[in-house]
């Protein structure tokens, strides 16, 4: 199977140490024996911190995004270090490069591409571009909820949702640099138009990646209409 895994920067850099990178590297190395893997890494807290400085400097939103992208690429380099020879040791800056580098047969790790979306969108476009069999989004919550689980005790995990329903749910979300919320519009549009098999799961438990790849019931599954 060929799959794209998106890992949030906040997952990898929670404690600013190497542990999460190492845990994910071990799992990815093992999975790469059977699968072709593309990983997209998010910006997390460091991206948001850098973006707030850029905003204070009076730069526009696209410039803020640009700095965010740099941070996602920096985070990608950390995972490349953890993966060593299992990964292609260069971060692609666009989808064509990602496909080109994948001819090496190694794991590909990339961050952002251009302003105005999040790495969730990058992972969905990449999955389309390389015609992946599956997209796995590893985030800081168990999946998609009926309401914000941090604010409402009665929020329930949605086990299955169509891309159209998901689109309706996230319509009003923020689209500022550093604050693209849980799954941006571009990502869902890609998932919808290509019927991408997508699973959103909690990345704080790296073994969830194995479960998602093995088709175990986990997190939220985005289904076609
Ligand atoms: P992310 O959107 O991936 O990080 O990239 P995040 O929203 O902080 O989420 P987690 O914590 O990693 O899950 C960080 C910022 O980089 C810019 C956006 O401003 C985004 O908020 N970015 C990223 C882009 O403009 N384009 C990209 O292709 C990727």
mmCIF file of N, CA, C and O in Angstrom, residues 142-145 157-161 166 198-201 218-222:
data_model
loop_
_atom_site.group_PDB
_atom_site.id
_atom_site.type_symbol
_atom_site.label_atom_id
_atom_site.label_comp_id
_atom_site.label_asym_id
_atom_site.label_seq_id
_atom_site.Cartn_x
_atom_site.Cartn_y
_atom_site.Cartn_z
ATOM 1 N N UNK A 142 -8.850 12.530 19.533
ATOM 2 C CA UNK A 142 -9.144 11.165 19.065
ATOM 3 C C UNK A 142 -9.751 11.103 17.666
ATOM 4 O O UNK A 142 -9.852 10.038 17.071
ATOM 5 N N UNK A 143 -10.182 12.235 17.152
ATOM 6 C CA UNK A 143 -10.820 12.257 15.831
ATOM 7 C C UNK A 143 -11.720 13.463 15.768
ATOM 8 O O UNK A 143 -11.488 14.447 16.482
ATOM 9 N N UNK A 144 -12.767 13.379 14.970
ATOM 10 C CA UNK A 144 -13.680 14.507 14.868
ATOM 11 C C UNK A 144 -14.829 14.331 15.880
ATOM 12 O O UNK A 144 -15.352 13.231 16.030
ATOM 13 N N UNK A 145 -15.176 15.404 16.544
ATOM 14 C CA UNK A 145 -16.234 15.361 17.562
ATOM 15 C C UNK A 145 -17.466 16.133 17.113
ATOM 16 O O UNK A 145 -17.390 16.984 16.221
ATOM 17 N N UNK A 157 -17.377 11.499 19.948
ATOM 18 C CA UNK A 157 -16.505 11.189 18.818
ATOM 19 C C UNK A 157 -17.352 10.678 17.646
ATOM 20 O O UNK A 157 -18.232 9.842 17.833
ATOM 21 N N UNK A 158 -17.102 11.217 16.463
ATOM 22 C CA UNK A 158 -17.830 10.768 15.273
ATOM 23 C C UNK A 158 -17.003 9.645 14.626
ATOM 24 O O UNK A 158 -15.854 9.870 14.243
ATOM 25 N N UNK A 159 -17.563 8.458 14.534
ATOM 26 C CA UNK A 159 -16.775 7.339 14.002
ATOM 27 C C UNK A 159 -16.697 7.349 12.480
ATOM 28 O O UNK A 159 -15.705 6.923 11.898
ATOM 29 N N UNK A 160 -17.757 7.853 11.864
ATOM 30 C CA UNK A 160 -17.780 7.918 10.396
ATOM 31 C C UNK A 160 -18.494 9.171 9.953
ATOM 32 O O UNK A 160 -19.524 9.533 10.523
ATOM 33 N N UNK A 161 -17.962 9.852 8.946
ATOM 34 C CA UNK A 161 -18.606 11.065 8.446
ATOM 35 C C UNK A 161 -18.319 11.190 6.957
ATOM 36 O O UNK A 161 -17.255 10.763 6.493
ATOM 37 N N UNK A 166 -18.602 16.888 6.710
ATOM 38 C CA UNK A 166 -17.441 17.446 7.389
ATOM 39 C C UNK A 166 -17.241 18.896 6.943
ATOM 40 O O UNK A 166 -16.936 19.779 7.733
ATOM 41 N N UNK A 198 -9.746 8.122 4.168
ATOM 42 C CA UNK A 198 -9.085 8.960 5.176
ATOM 43 C C UNK A 198 -9.445 8.549 6.597
ATOM 44 O O UNK A 198 -10.610 8.281 6.897
ATOM 45 N N UNK A 199 -8.419 8.501 7.445
ATOM 46 C CA UNK A 199 -8.658 8.218 8.855
ATOM 47 C C UNK A 199 -8.010 9.330 9.676
ATOM 48 O O UNK A 199 -6.870 9.718 9.421
ATOM 49 N N UNK A 200 -8.763 9.871 10.638
ATOM 50 C CA UNK A 200 -8.217 10.883 11.549
ATOM 51 C C UNK A 200 -8.101 10.214 12.912
ATOM 52 O O UNK A 200 -9.088 9.692 13.437
ATOM 53 N N UNK A 201 -6.896 10.185 13.461
ATOM 54 C CA UNK A 201 -6.717 9.472 14.730
ATOM 55 C C UNK A 201 -5.776 10.244 15.650
ATOM 56 O O UNK A 201 -5.083 11.172 15.227
ATOM 57 N N UNK A 218 -10.657 2.875 14.235
ATOM 58 C CA UNK A 218 -9.996 3.836 15.106
ATOM 59 C C UNK A 218 -10.345 5.260 14.666
ATOM 60 O O UNK A 218 -10.514 5.529 13.482
ATOM 61 N N UNK A 219 -10.471 6.185 15.626
ATOM 62 C CA UNK A 219 -10.713 7.589 15.313
ATOM 63 C C UNK A 219 -11.939 7.826 14.455
ATOM 64 O O UNK A 219 -12.972 7.183 14.615
ATOM 65 N N UNK A 220 -11.790 8.749 13.521
ATOM 66 C CA UNK A 220 -12.888 9.084 12.602
ATOM 67 C C UNK A 220 -12.510 8.677 11.183
ATOM 68 O O UNK A 220 -11.425 9.013 10.709
ATOM 69 N N UNK A 221 -13.393 7.956 10.534
ATOM 70 C CA UNK A 221 -13.166 7.567 9.141
ATOM 71 C C UNK A 221 -14.009 8.479 8.246
ATOM 72 O O UNK A 221 -15.211 8.638 8.477
ATOM 73 N N UNK A 222 -13.360 9.105 7.271
ATOM 74 C CA UNK A 222 -14.115 9.951 6.340
ATOM 75 C C UNK A 222 -14.518 9.079 5.155
ATOM 76 O O UNK A 222 -13.660 8.480 4.505
#
